[in-house]
Amino acid sequence: MGFRFRRSARLGPLRFNFSRGGLSSISVGGRGASFNIPVNRNGGPRTTVGLPGTGLSWSVDHKPDRPAAVPAGPAARLPNSRRLRRGQLDALKHSLLGVLRQDLFAAGSAGEELWEQGLLSRLLADASIGARTNGLLALIETPEAMEAYVLRAQGQDDAKRRAQRCITAVQEATRLAAGRGWLA
């Protein structure tokens, strides 16, 4: 278990909760009922009602009005679960790979054309492409390279970032290949 730091200060009816990163939330209320608004952490407001001294309480999370974590477009179909139980990470990785193959490299897509015509290898051999772009394109040079990259993810967020990076790589490769007149 990691080290935790929590400190709070009262100012009238408000309690300011601090963590190592600064102000984390503001609470209103006291024993028996409180309303907590996050400031520097994820999640939305929470209402908690309890019976003091018994350890019994009931909380309701109020959903924040925020956009989806993954923007619409090719990434819209990526799984977006919040928590995984043990052993579900591999299933998530394979699910991400399935979505990437289906959406980016489906028959007749620009992604399939990149792989079938060896355009990614041609782009990687082009000296005018910067090292950063070269590294991005190398992730999807072959189906096996993309699969190995996604399967090396160490956690749920890492797997999603890697899938998003593959999407970005396909978009960049498509743009570069089209700019050179290699794509129809």
XYZ file of C-alpha atoms in Angstrom:
184
model
C 0.000 0.000 0.000
C 1.354 3.431 -0.925
C 1.916 6.328 1.416
C -1.095 8.647 1.776
C -1.276 12.179 3.095
C -4.512 13.896 4.076
C -5.014 17.201 5.758
C -8.108 19.355 6.062
C -8.938 22.853 7.254
C -12.304 24.337 8.154
C -13.535 27.757 7.103
C -17.087 28.247 8.327
C -19.262 25.434 7.007
C -16.658 24.442 4.390
C -13.882 21.928 4.882
C -10.952 22.112 2.457
C -9.270 18.724 1.989
C -5.629 18.728 0.931
C -3.386 15.986 -0.417
C 0.219 15.954 -1.587
C -0.919 17.472 -4.886
C -2.674 20.427 -3.235
C -6.388 21.068 -2.750
C -8.221 17.827 -3.545
C -11.837 18.570 -2.561
C -14.226 20.805 -0.686
C -16.811 19.362 1.716
C -19.955 20.870 3.209
C -21.682 19.308 6.211
C -20.492 17.321 9.140
C -21.200 14.160 11.059
C -24.187 12.366 9.633
C -24.432 14.132 6.283
C -21.909 15.709 3.914
C -21.555 16.826 0.324
C -18.092 16.527 -1.255
C -17.017 18.348 -4.442
C -13.749 17.195 -6.077
C -11.298 19.897 -7.121
C -8.043 18.200 -8.074
C -9.070 14.574 -8.528
C -11.251 12.437 -10.773
C -14.914 11.804 -10.197
C -17.941 13.885 -9.508
C -19.632 15.273 -6.410
C -20.691 12.804 -3.709
C -23.383 12.962 -1.043
C -22.896 10.815 2.067
C -25.433 10.186 4.819
C -24.555 8.100 7.865
C -25.367 7.204 11.436
C -22.554 8.627 13.580
C -20.868 6.120 15.844
C -22.213 3.048 14.024
C -19.955 2.959 11.001
C -23.022 2.744 8.738
C -23.248 5.184 5.847
C -24.762 5.521 2.397
C -23.133 7.433 -0.492
C -24.439 8.605 -3.842
C -22.046 9.659 -6.596
C -23.371 12.402 -8.855
C -22.160 11.883 -12.408
C -20.093 14.777 -13.765
C -21.018 16.286 -17.140
C -17.807 15.460 -18.951
C -17.089 14.207 -22.467
C -16.121 10.581 -23.013
C -12.513 9.685 -22.223
C -11.931 8.571 -25.815
C -12.967 11.058 -28.524
C -15.482 10.042 -31.168
C -14.204 8.740 -34.466
C -12.150 5.593 -34.979
C -11.669 5.234 -31.216
C -15.376 5.457 -30.356
C -15.752 1.679 -30.193
C -12.821 1.081 -27.820
C -13.942 -0.529 -24.560
C -14.279 2.055 -21.819
C -14.664 0.148 -18.572
C -13.538 1.951 -15.419
C -12.308 -0.974 -13.319
C -11.067 -4.414 -14.189
C -11.112 -7.464 -12.010
C -8.040 -9.636 -11.899
C -7.453 -11.516 -15.126
C -9.547 -9.184 -17.279
C -6.602 -7.181 -18.638
C -5.774 -9.802 -21.289
C -9.397 -9.835 -22.426
C -9.322 -6.032 -22.700
C -6.108 -6.131 -24.750
C -7.595 -8.672 -27.180
C -10.798 -6.673 -27.380
C -8.799 -3.547 -28.233
C -6.900 -5.452 -30.919
C -10.175 -6.712 -32.390
C -11.565 -3.186 -32.584
C -8.347 -1.853 -34.120
C -8.281 -4.579 -36.770
C -11.963 -4.191 -37.557
C -12.075 -0.393 -37.711
C -8.627 0.540 -39.003
C -7.545 -2.408 -41.103
C -10.850 -3.737 -42.464
C -11.114 -4.821 -46.086
C -10.986 -1.821 -48.404
C -9.775 0.602 -45.719
C -6.744 2.874 -45.981
C -5.130 0.906 -43.147
C -5.418 -2.350 -45.078
C -3.915 -0.650 -48.126
C -0.986 0.532 -45.990
C -0.235 -3.056 -44.951
C -1.029 -4.793 -48.260
C 1.093 -2.500 -50.427
C 3.964 -2.243 -47.939
C 3.498 1.521 -47.690
C 4.484 1.619 -44.033
C 7.874 0.095 -44.827
C 8.330 2.638 -47.628
C 7.463 5.483 -45.244
C 9.865 4.133 -42.603
C 12.662 4.038 -45.199
C 12.018 7.697 -46.139
C 14.776 9.833 -44.584
C 12.633 12.992 -44.641
C 10.360 11.651 -41.890
C 11.403 12.669 -38.378
C 12.465 10.187 -35.711
C 9.312 10.700 -33.655
C 7.001 9.995 -36.606
C 9.226 7.093 -37.605
C 8.806 5.573 -34.136
C 5.046 6.060 -34.296
C 4.775 4.360 -37.697
C 6.976 1.450 -36.578
C 4.249 0.488 -34.073
C 1.911 -0.532 -36.882
C 4.389 -1.585 -39.592
C 2.998 -5.134 -39.545
C -0.022 -6.755 -37.895
C 2.377 -8.627 -35.620
C 4.151 -5.424 -34.548
C 0.837 -3.769 -33.639
C -0.322 -6.857 -31.762
C 2.933 -7.114 -29.791
C 2.782 -3.405 -28.929
C -0.767 -3.583 -27.551
C -0.194 -6.880 -25.709
C 2.820 -5.410 -23.832
C 0.505 -3.013 -21.970
C 0.976 -3.157 -18.189
C -2.463 -1.937 -17.179
C -5.873 -0.833 -18.369
C -4.957 2.800 -18.992
C -1.706 1.773 -20.670
C -3.623 -0.561 -23.018
C -6.029 2.222 -23.966
C -3.161 4.659 -24.569
C -1.429 2.123 -26.783
C -4.614 1.511 -28.795
C -5.095 5.271 -29.192
C -1.469 5.576 -30.315
C -2.090 2.917 -32.984
C -5.069 4.940 -34.222
C -2.895 8.068 -34.374
C -0.206 6.117 -36.242
C -2.687 4.944 -38.891
C -4.013 8.487 -39.326
C -0.491 9.876 -39.688
C 0.594 7.110 -42.090
C -2.529 7.641 -44.195
C -1.845 11.387 -44.338
C 1.816 10.888 -45.332
C 1.066 8.211 -47.926
C -1.750 10.273 -49.456
C 0.555 13.313 -49.571
C 3.050 11.306 -51.583
C 0.331 10.064 -53.941
C 0.650 6.417 -52.859
C -2.978 6.013 -51.764
C -5.895 6.103 -54.163
